[in-house]
Amino acid sequence: MKLLITGAGGTVGTMLRQGLRDSLAAEKRLLDINPIAPGIGEEFVLGDVTDLAVVRQAISDCDACVHLAAIPVESTFEKILQTNIRGTWAVFEAARLEGCPRVVFASSNHATGYYPIHHRISPSDPPRPDSYYGASKLFGEVLGSLYHDKYGVRVACIRIGSALPRPVDERHLSTWLSPGDLTRLVTACLTSPDLGYAIVYGASANRRGWWDLEPGRRLGYEPVDDAEVFAAEVEPGPPDEFQGGTFTRPEATP
Ligand code: 15L
């Protein structure tokens, strides 16, 4: 398999590259706006994900793309528009034009951040974005649906929780996606013969989890980690009312 990873130098990209190195026999092409030192089996392309010509060249001859490049937090509408919305369009359009059959899109739990904590939700529940950032991820999911229905691209949208080496605060006991489970979930999305179009939550098997992980399991994802193991070590803090945590606070949006 030849794989393009956009935004490969970010937090999730760095964790994923490490995980895939040992588990998935794939040649990787890494696209990032900042230089990265490629490892064994990796090729680096310096470029902007919002430039269709750049993405076309990067995705050509790839069997799949994991699209991670984005502003990963709340920001001004203009910045989100440029990187997250335009950039995601460029990836789907490049996949169509270059015949890349599968795209795994890094969506986010902030697509549903205004659900109250403890409320169990599944991807079939209505969106409740908590930020321009969360709304841009919903745009990516909807665009993926269009490119699947109209052009037959296989698309998995992963609503990533908190992809971190370990949970740091109380919220993470519900939202954590461990490095190993991130790798397992992305691998399932990259290899499942059953993938058409899917939205799945990306979380570990957290005892305090809020999200239905069944849609991921249907693609072959078997989470093994549980944030509870770190419960005694996380920073205690008054929980936010909503699942999206600080993103839901009005002052978070500029
Ligand atoms: C995300 O989508 C963000 O990219 C990351 O910065 C974290 O805020 C994470 O969600 C989370 O909800 O913990």
Coordinates of C-alpha atoms and ligand atoms in Angstrom, one line a residue:
M1 CA 0.0 0.0 0.0
K2 CA 1.2 3.5 -0.8
L3 CA -0.2 6.1 1.7
L4 CA -0.3 9.8 1.7
I5 CA -0.5 11.5 5.2
T6 CA -1.3 15.2 5.1
G7 CA -0.2 17.2 8.2
A8 CA 2.1 14.4 9.0
G9 CA 4.3 16.5 11.3
G10 CA 1.4 17.4 13.8
T11 CA 0.7 15.6 17.1
V12 CA -1.6 13.0 15.6
G13 CA 0.6 12.5 12.5
T14 CA 3.7 12.0 14.6
M15 CA 1.9 9.4 16.8
L16 CA 0.4 7.7 13.8
R17 CA 3.6 7.4 11.8
Q18 CA 5.3 5.8 14.8
G19 CA 2.4 3.3 15.2
L20 CA 2.1 2.5 11.5
R21 CA 5.9 1.9 11.2
D22 CA 5.5 -1.4 13.0
S23 CA 2.0 -2.5 12.0
L24 CA 1.2 -1.6 8.4
A25 CA 3.4 -2.4 5.5
A26 CA 2.9 0.8 3.6
E27 CA 5.2 3.2 1.8
K28 CA 4.4 6.6 3.1
R29 CA 4.5 10.0 1.5
L30 CA 4.3 12.8 4.1
L31 CA 2.9 16.2 3.2
D32 CA 3.4 19.1 5.6
I33 CA 3.8 22.8 5.5
N34 CA 6.8 22.5 7.9
P35 CA 9.9 20.4 7.2
I36 CA 9.9 16.9 8.7
A37 CA 12.8 14.4 8.7
P38 CA 11.4 11.3 6.9
G39 CA 12.1 7.9 8.4
I40 CA 12.6 4.5 6.7
G41 CA 9.9 3.9 4.0
E42 CA 8.9 7.6 4.1
E43 CA 9.2 10.3 1.5
F44 CA 8.6 14.0 2.5
V45 CA 6.9 16.6 0.4
L46 CA 7.0 20.2 1.6
G47 CA 3.8 22.0 0.7
D48 CA 0.5 23.6 1.5
V49 CA -2.6 21.4 1.7
T50 CA -4.8 24.2 0.4
D51 CA -2.9 24.2 -3.0
L52 CA -4.7 21.7 -5.2
A53 CA -1.8 21.3 -7.5
V54 CA 0.5 20.3 -4.6
V55 CA -2.0 17.8 -3.2
R56 CA -2.6 16.3 -6.7
Q57 CA 1.0 15.6 -7.1
A58 CA 1.4 14.3 -3.6
I59 CA -1.6 11.9 -3.8
S60 CA -0.9 10.6 -7.3
D61 CA -0.2 6.9 -7.3
C62 CA -1.4 6.5 -3.7
D63 CA -3.8 3.8 -2.6
A64 CA -5.1 5.8 0.3
C65 CA -4.8 9.2 2.1
V66 CA -5.0 10.0 5.8
H67 CA -5.9 13.7 5.9
L68 CA -4.8 15.2 9.1
A69 CA -3.6 18.7 8.0
A70 CA -5.7 21.3 9.8
I71 CA -5.7 24.0 12.3
P72 CA -6.4 21.7 15.3
V73 CA -8.0 24.1 17.6
E74 CA -10.5 27.0 17.6
S75 CA -9.4 30.0 15.6
T76 CA -10.7 32.9 13.5
F77 CA -13.2 32.0 10.8
E78 CA -10.8 33.2 8.1
K79 CA -8.0 30.8 9.2
I80 CA -10.4 27.9 9.6
L81 CA -11.9 28.6 6.2
Q82 CA -8.5 28.6 4.5
T83 CA -6.9 25.6 6.1
N84 CA -9.7 23.3 7.2
I85 CA -12.3 24.0 4.6
R86 CA -10.3 24.8 1.5
G87 CA -7.6 22.3 2.5
T88 CA -10.1 19.4 2.9
W89 CA -11.8 20.3 -0.4
A90 CA -8.3 20.1 -2.0
V91 CA -7.7 16.6 -0.6
F92 CA -11.1 15.2 -1.8
E93 CA -10.8 16.8 -5.1
A94 CA -7.2 15.6 -5.6
A95 CA -8.3 12.1 -4.6
R96 CA -11.0 12.2 -7.3
L97 CA -8.8 13.7 -10.0
E98 CA -5.9 11.3 -9.3
G99 CA -8.0 8.2 -8.7
C100 CA -7.0 7.7 -5.0
P101 CA -9.7 5.3 -3.9
R102 CA -9.8 5.8 -0.1
V103 CA -9.6 8.8 2.2
V104 CA -9.5 8.7 6.0
F105 CA -10.5 12.1 7.3
A106 CA -9.5 13.3 10.7
S107 CA -12.7 14.8 12.0
S108 CA -13.1 15.6 15.6
N109 CA -15.3 15.1 18.7
H110 CA -15.8 18.9 18.6
A111 CA -18.4 18.2 15.8
T112 CA -20.6 17.2 18.7
G113 CA -19.1 19.2 21.6
Y114 CA -22.3 20.7 22.8
Y115 CA -23.7 17.4 24.0
P116 CA -23.7 17.4 27.8
I117 CA -21.0 15.3 29.5
H118 CA -22.2 11.7 30.3
H119 CA -24.7 11.8 27.5
R120 CA -24.0 8.7 25.3
I121 CA -24.0 9.6 21.6
S122 CA -23.4 7.8 18.3
P123 CA -22.5 9.2 14.9
S124 CA -26.2 9.0 13.9
D125 CA -27.1 11.7 16.5
P126 CA -27.5 15.3 15.1
P127 CA -24.3 17.4 15.0
R128 CA -23.7 20.0 17.8
P129 CA -20.4 21.7 16.9
D130 CA -18.8 23.7 19.6
S131 CA -16.6 26.0 17.5
Y132 CA -15.8 27.1 13.9
Y133 CA -13.2 24.3 14.2
G134 CA -15.9 21.7 15.0
A135 CA -18.1 23.1 12.2
S136 CA -15.2 22.8 9.7
K137 CA -14.9 19.1 10.6
L138 CA -18.6 18.6 9.9
F139 CA -18.0 20.3 6.5
G140 CA -15.3 17.7 5.9
E141 CA -17.6 14.9 6.8
V142 CA -20.3 16.2 4.5
L143 CA -17.9 16.7 1.7
G144 CA -16.7 13.2 2.2
S145 CA -20.2 12.0 1.8
L146 CA -20.6 13.9 -1.5
Y147 CA -17.3 12.5 -2.9
H148 CA -18.4 9.0 -1.8
D149 CA -21.9 9.2 -3.4
K150 CA -20.9 11.0 -6.5
Y151 CA -17.5 9.6 -7.3
G152 CA -17.3 6.4 -5.3
V153 CA -14.4 7.4 -3.1
R154 CA -14.3 5.2 0.1
V155 CA -14.4 7.6 3.0
A156 CA -13.9 7.1 6.8
C157 CA -14.4 10.2 9.0
I158 CA -12.9 9.6 12.5
R159 CA -14.2 11.9 15.2
I160 CA -11.0 11.9 17.1
G161 CA -11.2 12.3 20.9
S162 CA -8.1 13.3 22.7
A163 CA -5.2 11.7 20.9
L164 CA -2.4 11.9 23.5
P165 CA 0.3 9.6 24.9
R166 CA -1.7 9.5 28.2
P167 CA -4.7 11.3 29.7
V168 CA -3.9 14.5 31.5
D169 CA -7.2 15.8 32.9
E170 CA -10.5 14.4 34.0
R171 CA -12.2 15.0 30.7
H172 CA -9.6 12.8 29.0
L173 CA -10.8 9.8 31.1
S174 CA -13.8 9.9 28.7
T175 CA -12.2 11.2 25.5
W176 CA -8.8 9.6 25.4
L177 CA -7.5 7.8 22.2
S178 CA -4.3 6.1 23.0
P179 CA -1.5 5.9 20.4
G180 CA -2.0 2.2 20.0
D181 CA -5.8 2.5 19.5
L182 CA -5.3 5.4 17.1
T183 CA -3.1 3.2 15.0
R184 CA -5.6 0.3 15.2
L185 CA -8.5 2.5 14.2
V186 CA -6.7 4.2 11.3
T187 CA -5.5 0.8 10.1
A188 CA -9.0 -0.6 10.2
C189 CA -10.2 2.4 8.2
L190 CA -7.4 1.9 5.7
T191 CA -7.9 -1.8 5.2
S192 CA -11.6 -2.7 5.8
P193 CA -13.1 -4.2 2.6
D194 CA -16.5 -3.1 4.0
L195 CA -15.8 0.7 4.0
G196 CA -18.1 2.8 1.9
Y197 CA -18.8 5.9 3.8
A198 CA -18.6 5.9 7.6
I199 CA -18.4 8.3 10.5
V200 CA -16.8 6.7 13.6
Y201 CA -15.7 8.1 17.0
G202 CA -12.1 7.7 17.8
A203 CA -11.7 6.8 21.4
S204 CA -10.1 4.0 23.5
A205 CA -12.3 1.5 25.4
N206 CA -12.6 4.1 28.2
R207 CA -14.9 3.0 31.1
R208 CA -16.1 6.5 31.3
G209 CA -16.5 7.0 27.5
W210 CA -19.4 8.9 26.1
W211 CA -19.3 7.7 22.5
D212 CA -20.6 4.6 20.7
L213 CA -17.6 2.8 19.3
E214 CA -19.7 0.2 17.4
P215 CA -19.4 1.9 14.0
G216 CA -15.6 1.6 14.3
R217 CA -15.9 -2.0 15.4
R218 CA -17.9 -2.7 12.2
L219 CA -14.8 -1.8 10.3
G220 CA -12.6 -4.0 12.4
Y221 CA -11.5 -1.6 15.2
E222 CA -10.9 -3.4 18.5
P223 CA -9.8 -0.8 21.1
V224 CA -7.7 -2.2 23.9
D225 CA -6.7 0.7 26.1
D226 CA -8.8 2.3 28.9
A227 CA -8.0 5.8 30.4
E228 CA -9.2 4.6 33.8
V229 CA -5.7 3.1 34.4
F230 CA -4.5 6.7 34.7
A231 CA -7.4 7.9 36.8
A232 CA -5.3 8.5 40.0
E233 CA -2.8 10.5 38.0
V234 CA -4.9 13.0 36.1
E235 CA -5.4 16.6 37.2
P236 CA -8.7 16.8 39.0
G237 CA -10.8 19.7 37.8
P238 CA -14.3 20.9 37.8
P239 CA -15.8 19.2 34.7
D240 CA -17.2 21.4 32.0
E241 CA -20.9 21.0 31.4
F242 CA -20.4 19.9 27.7
Q243 CA -18.3 17.2 26.1
G244 CA -16.2 19.7 24.1
G245 CA -14.8 21.2 27.3
T246 CA -13.1 24.6 26.9
F247 CA -14.0 24.8 23.2
T248 CA -17.6 25.4 24.3
R249 CA -16.9 28.5 26.2
P250 CA -17.9 31.7 24.3
E251 CA -14.5 33.3 24.9
A252 CA -12.8 30.4 23.0
T253 CA -14.1 31.7 19.7
P254 CA -12.3 34.9 18.5
Ligands
15L1 C1 -9.4 18.0 18.9 O1 -10.0 17.9 17.9 C2 -8.2 18.9 18.9 O2 -7.5 18.9 17.7 C3 -7.2 18.7 20.1 O3 -6.4 19.9 20.2 C4 -8.0 18.4 21.4 O4 -8.7 19.6 21.8 C5 -9.0 17.3 21.2 O5 -9.8 17.5 20.1 C6 -9.8 17.1 22.5 O6 -11.0 17.3 22.4 O7 -9.3 16.8 23.5

